[in-house]
Coordinates of C-alpha atoms in Angstrom, one line a residue:
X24 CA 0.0 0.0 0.0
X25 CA 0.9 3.4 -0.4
X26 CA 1.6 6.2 1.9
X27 CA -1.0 8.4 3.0
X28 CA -3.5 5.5 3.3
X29 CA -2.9 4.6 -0.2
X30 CA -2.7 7.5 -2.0
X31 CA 1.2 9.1 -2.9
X32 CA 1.6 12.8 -2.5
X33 CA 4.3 14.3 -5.4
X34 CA 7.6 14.3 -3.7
X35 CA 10.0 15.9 -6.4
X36 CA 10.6 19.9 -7.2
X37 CA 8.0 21.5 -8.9
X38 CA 9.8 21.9 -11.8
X39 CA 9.5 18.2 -12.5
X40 CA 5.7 18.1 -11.3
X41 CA 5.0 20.8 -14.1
X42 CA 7.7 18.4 -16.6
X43 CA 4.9 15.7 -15.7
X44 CA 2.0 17.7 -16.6
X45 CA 3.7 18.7 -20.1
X46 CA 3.9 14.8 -20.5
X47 CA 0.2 14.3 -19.4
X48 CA -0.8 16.7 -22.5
X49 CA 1.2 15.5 -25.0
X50 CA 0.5 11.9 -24.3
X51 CA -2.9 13.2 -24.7
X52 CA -4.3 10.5 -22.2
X53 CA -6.9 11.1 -19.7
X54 CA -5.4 12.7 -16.3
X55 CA -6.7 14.3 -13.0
X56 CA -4.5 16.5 -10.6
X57 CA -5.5 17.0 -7.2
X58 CA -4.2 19.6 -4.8
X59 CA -4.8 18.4 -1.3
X60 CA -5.1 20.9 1.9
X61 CA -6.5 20.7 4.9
X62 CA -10.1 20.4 3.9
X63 CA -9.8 17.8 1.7
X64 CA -7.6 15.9 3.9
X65 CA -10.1 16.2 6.6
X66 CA -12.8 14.8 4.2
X67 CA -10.2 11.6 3.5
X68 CA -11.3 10.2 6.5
X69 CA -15.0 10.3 7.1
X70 CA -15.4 9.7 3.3
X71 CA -14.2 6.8 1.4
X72 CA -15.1 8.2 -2.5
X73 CA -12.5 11.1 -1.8
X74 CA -10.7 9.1 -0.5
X75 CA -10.6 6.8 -3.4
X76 CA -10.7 10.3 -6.0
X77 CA -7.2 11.0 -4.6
X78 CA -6.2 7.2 -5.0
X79 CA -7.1 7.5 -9.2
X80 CA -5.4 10.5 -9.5
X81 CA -2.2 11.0 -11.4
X82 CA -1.0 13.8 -9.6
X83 CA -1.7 14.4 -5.9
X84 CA 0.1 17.8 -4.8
X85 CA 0.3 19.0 -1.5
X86 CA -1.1 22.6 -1.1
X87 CA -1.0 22.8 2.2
X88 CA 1.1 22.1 5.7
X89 CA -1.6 20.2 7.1
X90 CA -1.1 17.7 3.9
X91 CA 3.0 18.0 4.0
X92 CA 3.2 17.0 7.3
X93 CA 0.9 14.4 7.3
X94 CA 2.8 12.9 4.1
X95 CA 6.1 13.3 5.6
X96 CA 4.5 11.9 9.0
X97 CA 3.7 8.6 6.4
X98 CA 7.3 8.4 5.4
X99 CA 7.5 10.7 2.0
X100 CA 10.0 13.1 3.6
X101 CA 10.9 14.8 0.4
X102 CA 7.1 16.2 -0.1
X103 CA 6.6 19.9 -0.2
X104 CA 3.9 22.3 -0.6
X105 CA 3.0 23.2 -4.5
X106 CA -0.6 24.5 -4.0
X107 CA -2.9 25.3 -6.5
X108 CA -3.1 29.0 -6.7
X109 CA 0.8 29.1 -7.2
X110 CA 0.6 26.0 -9.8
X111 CA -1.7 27.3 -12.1
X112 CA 0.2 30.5 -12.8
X113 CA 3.4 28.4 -13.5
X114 CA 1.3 26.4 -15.8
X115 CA 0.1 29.2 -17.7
X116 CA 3.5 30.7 -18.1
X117 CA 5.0 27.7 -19.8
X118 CA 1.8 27.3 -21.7
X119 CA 2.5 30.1 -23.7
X120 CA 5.6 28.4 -25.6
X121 CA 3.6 25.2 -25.5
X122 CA 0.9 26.4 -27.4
X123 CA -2.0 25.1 -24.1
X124 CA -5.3 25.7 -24.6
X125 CA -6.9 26.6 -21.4
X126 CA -10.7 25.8 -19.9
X127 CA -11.9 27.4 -16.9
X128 CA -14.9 25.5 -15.1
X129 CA -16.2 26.7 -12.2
X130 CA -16.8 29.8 -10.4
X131 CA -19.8 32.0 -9.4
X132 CA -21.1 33.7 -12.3
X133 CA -18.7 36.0 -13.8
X134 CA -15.3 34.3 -12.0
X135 CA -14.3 32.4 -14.8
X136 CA -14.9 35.1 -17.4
X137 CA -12.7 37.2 -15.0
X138 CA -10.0 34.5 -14.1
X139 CA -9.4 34.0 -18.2
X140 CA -9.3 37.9 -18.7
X141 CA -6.5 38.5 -15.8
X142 CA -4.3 35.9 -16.6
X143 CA -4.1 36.9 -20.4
X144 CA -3.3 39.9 -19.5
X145 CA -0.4 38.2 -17.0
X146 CA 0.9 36.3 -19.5
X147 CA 1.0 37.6 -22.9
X148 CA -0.1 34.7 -26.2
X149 CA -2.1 32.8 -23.3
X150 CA -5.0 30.6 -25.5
X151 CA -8.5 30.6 -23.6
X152 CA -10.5 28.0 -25.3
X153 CA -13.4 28.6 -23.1
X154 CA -15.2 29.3 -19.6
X155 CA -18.0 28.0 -18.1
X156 CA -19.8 28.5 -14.9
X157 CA -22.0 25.6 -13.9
X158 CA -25.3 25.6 -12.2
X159 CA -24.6 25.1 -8.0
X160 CA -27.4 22.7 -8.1
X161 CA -27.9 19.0 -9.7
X162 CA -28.7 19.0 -13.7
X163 CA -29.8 16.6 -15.8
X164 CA -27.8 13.8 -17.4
X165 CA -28.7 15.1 -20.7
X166 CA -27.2 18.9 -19.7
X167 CA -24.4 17.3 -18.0
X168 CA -24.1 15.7 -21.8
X169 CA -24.1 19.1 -22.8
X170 CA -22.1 20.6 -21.0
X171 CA -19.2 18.0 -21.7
X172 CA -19.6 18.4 -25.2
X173 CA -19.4 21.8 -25.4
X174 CA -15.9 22.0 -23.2
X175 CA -14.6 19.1 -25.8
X176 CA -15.4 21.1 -28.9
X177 CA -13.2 24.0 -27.5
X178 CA -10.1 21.3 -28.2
X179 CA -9.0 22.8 -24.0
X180 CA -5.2 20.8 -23.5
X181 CA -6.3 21.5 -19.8
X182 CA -9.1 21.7 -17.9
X183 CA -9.0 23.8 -14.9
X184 CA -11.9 22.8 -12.3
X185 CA -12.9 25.3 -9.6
X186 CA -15.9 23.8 -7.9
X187 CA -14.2 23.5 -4.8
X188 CA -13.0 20.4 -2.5
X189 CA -14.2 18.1 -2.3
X190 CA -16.9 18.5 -4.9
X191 CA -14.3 19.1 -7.5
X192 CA -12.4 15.9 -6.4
X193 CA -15.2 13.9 -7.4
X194 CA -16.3 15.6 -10.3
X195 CA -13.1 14.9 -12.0
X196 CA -13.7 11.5 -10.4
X197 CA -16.6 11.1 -12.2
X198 CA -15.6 12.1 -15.0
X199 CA -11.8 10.8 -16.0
X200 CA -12.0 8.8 -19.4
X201 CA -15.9 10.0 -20.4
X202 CA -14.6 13.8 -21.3
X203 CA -12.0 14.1 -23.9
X204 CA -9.3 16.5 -22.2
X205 CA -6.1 15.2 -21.5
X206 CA -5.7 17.3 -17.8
X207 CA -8.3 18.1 -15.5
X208 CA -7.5 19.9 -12.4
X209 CA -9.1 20.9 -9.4
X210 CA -7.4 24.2 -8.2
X211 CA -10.5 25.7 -6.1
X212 CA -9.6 29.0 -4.3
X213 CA -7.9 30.1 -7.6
X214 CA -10.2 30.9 -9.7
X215 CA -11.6 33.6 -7.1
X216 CA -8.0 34.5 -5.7
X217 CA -7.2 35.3 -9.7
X218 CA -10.2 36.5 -10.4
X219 CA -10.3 39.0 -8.2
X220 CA -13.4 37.7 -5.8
X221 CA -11.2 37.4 -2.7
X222 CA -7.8 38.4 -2.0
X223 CA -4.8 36.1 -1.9
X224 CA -2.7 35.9 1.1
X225 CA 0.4 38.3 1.2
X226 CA 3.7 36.3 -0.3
X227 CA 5.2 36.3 3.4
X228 CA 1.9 34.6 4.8
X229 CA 1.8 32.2 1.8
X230 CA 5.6 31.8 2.2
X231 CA 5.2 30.6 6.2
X232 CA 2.4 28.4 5.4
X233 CA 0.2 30.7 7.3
X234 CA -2.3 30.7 4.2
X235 CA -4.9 28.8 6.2
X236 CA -5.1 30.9 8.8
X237 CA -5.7 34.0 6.5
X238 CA -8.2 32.6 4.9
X239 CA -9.9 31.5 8.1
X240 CA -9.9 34.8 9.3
X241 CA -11.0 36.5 6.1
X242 CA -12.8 34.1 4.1
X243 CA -16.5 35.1 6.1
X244 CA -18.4 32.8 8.6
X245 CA -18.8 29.9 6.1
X246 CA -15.3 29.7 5.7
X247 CA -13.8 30.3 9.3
X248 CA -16.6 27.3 10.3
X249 CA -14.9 24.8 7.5
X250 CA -11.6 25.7 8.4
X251 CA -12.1 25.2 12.4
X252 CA -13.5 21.9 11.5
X253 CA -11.3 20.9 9.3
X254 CA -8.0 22.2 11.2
X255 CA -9.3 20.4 14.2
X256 CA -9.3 17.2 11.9
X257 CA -6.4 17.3 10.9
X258 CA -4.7 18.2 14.0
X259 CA -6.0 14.7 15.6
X260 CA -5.0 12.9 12.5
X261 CA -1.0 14.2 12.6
X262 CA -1.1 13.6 16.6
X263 CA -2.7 9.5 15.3
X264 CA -0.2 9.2 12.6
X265 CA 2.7 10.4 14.7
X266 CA 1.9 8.2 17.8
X267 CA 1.5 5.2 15.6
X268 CA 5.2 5.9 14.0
X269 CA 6.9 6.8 17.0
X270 CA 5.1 5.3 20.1
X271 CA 4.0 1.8 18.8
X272 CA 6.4 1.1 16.0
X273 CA 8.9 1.4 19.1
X274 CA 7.0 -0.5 21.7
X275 CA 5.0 -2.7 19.7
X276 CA 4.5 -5.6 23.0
X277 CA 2.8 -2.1 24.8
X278 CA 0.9 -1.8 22.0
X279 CA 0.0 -5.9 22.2
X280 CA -1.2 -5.2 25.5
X281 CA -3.2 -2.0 25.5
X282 CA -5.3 -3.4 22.4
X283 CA -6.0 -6.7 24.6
X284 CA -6.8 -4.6 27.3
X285 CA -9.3 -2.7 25.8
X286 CA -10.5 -5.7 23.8
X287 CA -11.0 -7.1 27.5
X288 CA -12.7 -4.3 29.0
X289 CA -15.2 -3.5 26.4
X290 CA -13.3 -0.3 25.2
X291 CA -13.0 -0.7 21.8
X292 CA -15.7 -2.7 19.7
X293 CA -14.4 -5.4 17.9
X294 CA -14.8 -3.2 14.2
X295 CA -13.0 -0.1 15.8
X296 CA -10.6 -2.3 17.6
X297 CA -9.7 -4.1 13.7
X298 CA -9.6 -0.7 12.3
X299 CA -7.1 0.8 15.2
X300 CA -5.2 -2.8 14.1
X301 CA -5.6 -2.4 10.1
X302 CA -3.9 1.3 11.1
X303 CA -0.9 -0.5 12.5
X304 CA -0.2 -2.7 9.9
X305 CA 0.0 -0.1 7.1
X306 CA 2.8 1.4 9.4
X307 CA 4.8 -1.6 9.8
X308 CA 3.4 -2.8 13.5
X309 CA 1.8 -6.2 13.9
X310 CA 0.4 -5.8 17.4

């Protein structure tokens, strides 16, 4: 199995993540990248199809500090951060020599009209093939039909998808090998940092891995309440994963015993009590 309960985080510079993604167009195969922060990490474990959207991508970067430590914590000690906000720019830089063709789906009315607009004036010879903001509520299989078809007759090299995590996650999901676009990927928060919607941390926030926190703070009540959530997640899980590598990997008779203890007492349940076990063996302990 993988780290990261069975998904790999990209653990080389980003100059060879961004190498990958000229490979993923030219090959002209069916990809999804994922950028994985807190929020989405938090949604990892209490649901198992984001889980497994992570697992089917080709790329899983981590955007933020939340998902670096917890894939270092797993044993990938050479991951580092390469969030989406920052990626996309890079991408549309080199894109310009490349020739890309660039979609933008997602956004609140408006976004992805703006999002195209500001980065062709960024970088210079940038090709939009298109925008599109979808509805926020379910459609039809015959509109989602439509909708596909008219993004594939735009010929889009990449697919940027800004419905947000998970939602986006899944969409792309859904969706790898019945859209024909080599890249999709799921950059959320960009298309309004870029756009113009909401403001993008200051470098030296970005730069300390702070960005979390900014955002909590001035994202609104919707966003502070996700991110208190989703930070308090994530907190438990890196204190989980650090005592299972450094407490019971070292004492692993200790960890025998507690297990039968609380087996014995009625502590743990026998499905919570194989889970807690299942844990163990992915890190190398056979209580």
């Amino acid at each position: 199995m993988s780290p990261n309960n069975g998904f790999r985080m990209f653990d080389a510079d980003r100059s060879k993540a961004l190498e990958a993604l000229g490979r993923f167009v030219q090959g002209r195969e069916k990809h999804y990248v994922c950028f994985c922060e807190a929020n989405l990490l938090a949604h990892t474990t209490r649901n198992e199809q984001v889980l497994n959207a992570l697992r089917r991508a080709s790329l899983v970067m981590a955007d933020g500090v939340g998902a670096k430590a917890y894939a270092r914590l797993r044993g990938q000690s050479a991951v580092d951060r390469y969030p989406g906000p920052t990626f996309i720019l890079d991408a549309c830089e080199i894109g310009v020599e490349k020739g890309w063709r660039h979609f933008f789906y997602g956004g609140a009315p408006g976004v992805p009209e703006r999002l195209a607009r500001n980065l062709k004036q960024r970088f210079p010879g940038m090709q939009v093939a298109g925008t599109f903001s979808p509805p926020f509520t379910a459609v039809s299989d015959t509109v989602q039909r439509d909708i596909i078809g008219m993004i594939e007759a735009t010929k889009p090299d990449l697919l940027w998808v800004g419905l947000g995590g998970p939602k986006q996650e899944l969409w792309m999901a859904e969706h790898l090998g019945k859209i024909d676009v080599p890249v999709m990927l799921g950059v959320g928060a960009a298309f309004d940092f870029h756009s113009g919607k909401r403001p993008w941390a200051p470098p030296f926030i970005r730069k300390i891995g702070m960005e979390w926190a900014y955002r909590m703070l001035t994202g609104g009540k919707a966003t502070f309440r996700r991110n208190l959530w989703c930070v308090s997640v994530v907190a438990r899980l890196l204190l989980a994963t650090w005592i299972r590598r450094y407490v019971f990997r070292q004492f692993p008779a200790k960890t025998k015993e507690l297990l039968k203890g609380m087996e014995g007492k009625g502590t743990l349940g026998g499905p919570a009590t194989g889970e807690m076990r299942g844990r163990l063996a992915s890190d190398g302990v056979k209580p």
